[in-house]
PDB file of C-alpha atoms in Angstrom:
ATOM      1  CA  MET A 347     116.400  70.332  85.473  1.00  0.00           C
ATOM      2  CA  SER A 348     115.849  72.141  88.770  1.00  0.00           C
ATOM      3  CA  ALA A 349     116.406  70.475  92.128  1.00  0.00           C
ATOM      4  CA  GLN A 350     113.400  69.182  94.036  1.00  0.00           C
ATOM      5  CA  ILE A 351     112.061  71.249  96.924  1.00  0.00           C
ATOM      6  CA  PRO A 352     112.735  69.533 100.282  1.00  0.00           C
ATOM      7  CA  GLN A 353     109.639  67.749 101.584  1.00  0.00           C
ATOM      8  CA  PRO A 354     108.467  68.213 105.183  1.00  0.00           C
ATOM      9  CA  MET A 355     108.075  65.247 107.478  1.00  0.00           C
ATOM     10  CA  ARG A 356     104.384  64.601 107.959  1.00  0.00           C
ATOM     11  CA  ASP A 357     103.709  63.029 111.325  1.00  0.00           C
ATOM     12  CA  GLY A 358     100.655  62.403 113.466  1.00  0.00           C
ATOM     13  CA  ASP A 359     100.796  65.897 114.962  1.00  0.00           C
ATOM     14  CA  SER A 360     101.029  67.723 111.622  1.00  0.00           C
ATOM     15  CA  GLN A 361      99.057  65.537 109.190  1.00  0.00           C
ATOM     16  CA  PRO A 362      95.760  67.493 109.614  1.00  0.00           C
ATOM     17  CA  TYR A 363      97.656  70.722 108.840  1.00  0.00           C
ATOM     18  CA  TRP A 364      99.016  69.346 105.535  1.00  0.00           C
ATOM     19  CA  GLU A 365      95.648  67.859 104.580  1.00  0.00           C
ATOM     20  CA  GLY A 366      93.985  71.219 105.233  1.00  0.00           C
ATOM     21  CA  LEU A 367      96.454  72.996 102.944  1.00  0.00           C
ATOM     22  CA  GLU A 368      95.687  70.532 100.158  1.00  0.00           C
ATOM     23  CA  GLN A 369      92.000  71.503 100.550  1.00  0.00           C
ATOM     24  CA  GLY A 370      92.726  75.251 100.572  1.00  0.00           C
ATOM     25  CA  LYS A 371      92.245  75.609 104.345  1.00  0.00           C
ATOM     26  CA  LEU A 372      94.717  77.056 106.834  1.00  0.00           C
ATOM     27  CA  LEU A 373      94.256  74.948 109.956  1.00  0.00           C
ATOM     28  CA  ILE A 374      95.819  75.733 113.318  1.00  0.00           C
ATOM     29  CA  GLN A 375      95.246  74.230 116.746  1.00  0.00           C
ATOM     30  CA  ARG A 376      93.220  75.646 119.634  1.00  0.00           C
ATOM     31  CA  CYS A 377      93.537  74.532 123.222  1.00  0.00           C
ATOM     32  CA  ALA A 378      90.242  73.628 124.922  1.00  0.00           C
ATOM     33  CA  SER A 379      91.802  74.178 128.369  1.00  0.00           C
ATOM     34  CA  CYS A 380      93.233  77.700 128.009  1.00  0.00           C
ATOM     35  CA  SER A 381      91.670  78.858 124.699  1.00  0.00           C
ATOM     36  CA  HIS A 382      95.020  79.837 123.148  1.00  0.00           C
ATOM     37  CA  HIS A 383      95.646  79.156 119.480  1.00  0.00           C
ATOM     38  CA  VAL A 384      98.761  77.137 118.691  1.00  0.00           C
ATOM     39  CA  PHE A 385     101.077  76.977 115.698  1.00  0.00           C
ATOM     40  CA  TYR A 386     103.229  74.952 114.745  1.00  0.00           C
ATOM     41  CA  PRO A 387     101.355  71.636 115.172  1.00  0.00           C
ATOM     42  CA  ARG A 388     102.149  69.726 118.366  1.00  0.00           C
ATOM     43  CA  SER A 389     100.646  67.338 120.855  1.00  0.00           C
ATOM     44  CA  LEU A 390     100.781  69.601 123.954  1.00  0.00           C
ATOM     45  CA  CYS A 391      99.665  73.180 124.424  1.00  0.00           C
ATOM     46  CA  PRO A 392     102.796  75.318 124.983  1.00  0.00           C
ATOM     47  CA  HIS A 393     100.786  77.667 127.242  1.00  0.00           C
ATOM     48  CA  CYS A 394      99.222  75.234 129.741  1.00  0.00           C
ATOM     49  CA  PHE A 395     100.620  71.810 128.720  1.00  0.00           C
ATOM     50  CA  SER A 396      97.145  70.411 128.094  1.00  0.00           C
ATOM     51  CA  GLU A 397      96.631  67.636 125.571  1.00  0.00           C
ATOM     52  CA  GLN A 398      93.221  69.085 124.674  1.00  0.00           C
ATOM     53  CA  LEU A 399      94.186  70.528 121.277  1.00  0.00           C
ATOM     54  CA  SER A 400      91.743  70.559 118.384  1.00  0.00           C
ATOM     55  CA  TRP A 401      92.018  71.780 114.794  1.00  0.00           C
ATOM     56  CA  VAL A 402      90.257  74.990 113.765  1.00  0.00           C
ATOM     57  CA  ARG A 403      90.228  76.926 110.523  1.00  0.00           C
ATOM     58  CA  ALA A 404      92.231  80.144 110.777  1.00  0.00           C
ATOM     59  CA  SER A 405      90.854  83.318 109.238  1.00  0.00           C
ATOM     60  CA  GLY A 406      93.868  83.533 106.942  1.00  0.00           C
ATOM     61  CA  LYS A 407      94.235  87.233 107.771  1.00  0.00           C
ATOM     62  CA  GLY A 408      97.211  88.749 109.523  1.00  0.00           C
ATOM     63  CA  THR A 409      99.987  91.319 109.502  1.00  0.00           C
ATOM     64  CA  ILE A 410     103.650  91.206 108.645  1.00  0.00           C
ATOM     65  CA  TYR A 411     105.566  90.941 111.923  1.00  0.00           C
ATOM     66  CA  SER A 412     109.003  90.893 110.275  1.00  0.00           C
ATOM     67  CA  TYR A 413     110.476  90.154 106.859  1.00  0.00           C
ATOM     68  CA  THR A 414     113.628  89.939 104.772  1.00  0.00           C
ATOM     69  CA  VAL A 415     114.391  89.742 101.080  1.00  0.00           C
ATOM     70  CA  ALA A 416     116.476  86.761  99.999  1.00  0.00           C
ATOM     71  CA  HIS A 417     118.595  88.054  97.124  1.00  0.00           C
ATOM     72  CA  GLN A 418     120.745  84.958  96.932  1.00  0.00           C
ATOM     73  CA  ALA A 419     119.532  81.390  97.317  1.00  0.00           C
ATOM     74  CA  PHE A 420     120.916  77.952  96.657  1.00  0.00           C
ATOM     75  CA  GLY A 421     119.718  74.528  95.545  1.00  0.00           C
ATOM     76  CA  PRO A 422     116.071  74.330  94.532  1.00  0.00           C
ATOM     77  CA  PHE A 423     115.449  77.948  95.545  1.00  0.00           C
ATOM     78  CA  ALA A 424     118.231  79.553  93.454  1.00  0.00           C
ATOM     79  CA  GLU A 425     115.982  80.268  90.475  1.00  0.00           C
ATOM     80  CA  GLN A 426     113.341  81.883  92.696  1.00  0.00           C
ATOM     81  CA  ALA A 427     115.529  84.679  94.109  1.00  0.00           C
ATOM     82  CA  PRO A 428     114.847  87.389  94.969  1.00  0.00           C
ATOM     83  CA  PHE A 429     111.900  86.463  97.216  1.00  0.00           C
ATOM     84  CA  VAL A 430     110.409  87.769 100.452  1.00  0.00           C
ATOM     85  CA  VAL A 431     110.465  85.605 103.578  1.00  0.00           C
ATOM     86  CA  ALA A 432     108.253  86.874 106.389  1.00  0.00           C
ATOM     87  CA  ILE A 433     106.913  86.108 109.808  1.00  0.00           C
ATOM     88  CA  VAL A 434     103.174  86.721 109.653  1.00  0.00           C
ATOM     89  CA  GLU A 435     101.115  87.159 112.798  1.00  0.00           C
ATOM     90  CA  LEU A 436      97.643  85.759 112.207  1.00  0.00           C
ATOM     91  CA  GLU A 437      94.523  87.357 113.702  1.00  0.00           C
ATOM     92  CA  GLU A 438      94.412  84.357 116.041  1.00  0.00           C
ATOM     93  CA  GLY A 439      97.712  85.449 117.615  1.00  0.00           C
ATOM     94  CA  VAL A 440     100.091  82.816 116.254  1.00  0.00           C
ATOM     95  CA  ARG A 441     103.066  83.587 114.031  1.00  0.00           C
ATOM     96  CA  MET A 442     104.200  81.597 111.051  1.00  0.00           C
ATOM     97  CA  LEU A 443     107.188  81.711 108.725  1.00  0.00           C
ATOM     98  CA  THR A 444     106.076  82.106 105.115  1.00  0.00           C
ATOM     99  CA  ARG A 445     106.604  83.995 101.887  1.00  0.00           C
ATOM    100  CA  ILE A 446     104.967  87.179 100.670  1.00  0.00           C
ATOM    101  CA  VAL A 447     104.062  86.748  97.003  1.00  0.00           C
ATOM    102  CA  ALA A 448     102.782  88.903  94.135  1.00  0.00           C
ATOM    103  CA  ALA A 449     103.660  92.197  95.794  1.00  0.00           C
ATOM    104  CA  PRO A 450     106.006  95.026  94.808  1.00  0.00           C
ATOM    105  CA  ARG A 451     108.766  95.072  97.408  1.00  0.00           C
ATOM    106  CA  GLU A 452     108.307  98.798  98.043  1.00  0.00           C
ATOM    107  CA  ARG A 453     104.785  98.052  99.380  1.00  0.00           C
ATOM    108  CA  ILE A 454     105.939  95.337 101.799  1.00  0.00           C
ATOM    109  CA  ALA A 455     106.303  96.718 105.316  1.00  0.00           C
ATOM    110  CA  ILE A 456     106.130  95.589 108.907  1.00  0.00           C
ATOM    111  CA  GLY A 457     102.517  95.905 110.021  1.00  0.00           C
ATOM    112  CA  ALA A 458     101.094  95.547 106.496  1.00  0.00           C
ATOM    113  CA  ALA A 459      97.857  93.567 106.298  1.00  0.00           C
ATOM    114  CA  VAL A 460      98.057  90.233 104.452  1.00  0.00           C
ATOM    115  CA  HIS A 461      95.843  87.281 103.603  1.00  0.00           C
ATOM    116  CA  VAL A 462      96.662  83.655 102.877  1.00  0.00           C
ATOM    117  CA  THR A 463      96.900  82.111  99.443  1.00  0.00           C
ATOM    118  CA  PHE A 464      97.754  78.514  98.650  1.00  0.00           C
ATOM    119  CA  GLU A 465     100.353  77.388  96.141  1.00  0.00           C
ATOM    120  CA  ALA A 466     101.073  73.861  94.996  1.00  0.00           C
ATOM    121  CA  VAL A 467     104.886  73.753  94.998  1.00  0.00           C
ATOM    122  CA  ALA A 468     105.153  70.042  94.207  1.00  0.00           C
ATOM    123  CA  GLU A 469     102.783  67.312  93.084  1.00  0.00           C
ATOM    124  CA  ASP A 470     101.941  66.405  96.672  1.00  0.00           C
ATOM    125  CA  MET A 471     102.743  69.606  98.579  1.00  0.00           C
ATOM    126  CA  THR A 472     100.756  72.819  98.958  1.00  0.00           C
ATOM    127  CA  LEU A 473     102.125  75.700 101.022  1.00  0.00           C
ATOM    128  CA  PRO A 474     100.457  78.743 102.578  1.00  0.00           C
ATOM    129  CA  TYR A 475     101.900  81.978 101.209  1.00  0.00           C
ATOM    130  CA  PHE A 476     100.552  85.461 101.843  1.00  0.00           C
ATOM    131  CA  ARG A 477      99.565  88.418  99.659  1.00  0.00           C
ATOM    132  CA  LEU A 478      99.156  92.017 100.663  1.00  0.00           C
ATOM    133  CA  ALA A 479      95.536  92.901 101.485  1.00  0.00           C
ATOM    134  CA  GLU A 480      94.028  95.524  99.216  1.00  0.00           C
TER     135      GLU A 480
END
């Protein structure tokens, strides 16, 4: 029996994000005061400190900003190695830590175009992963 994947803490700031993932939507925040997009979920805009953040649907398109291949992993991730962990920069300008899935490693490169896909990794948890754009 494999170990259970650690569950994130869902709080008032992040609950809409998790609910969006369960519905197949990648939601990020946008500040009404300065118009910047914000990710990870929070209660104050990191650009202007406004509390005027609302949830918007991200395009789900982006590029690989950086990545690494995990050849060795432990606990619940041991059976999944090797896998690609990446920082993806979305079209909206925010960056998120994620995985690149279903791609030959020789095609993965910094600057490569990607799009979001959603994977249920537990009964009550869906995560946004990314695939290379064709």
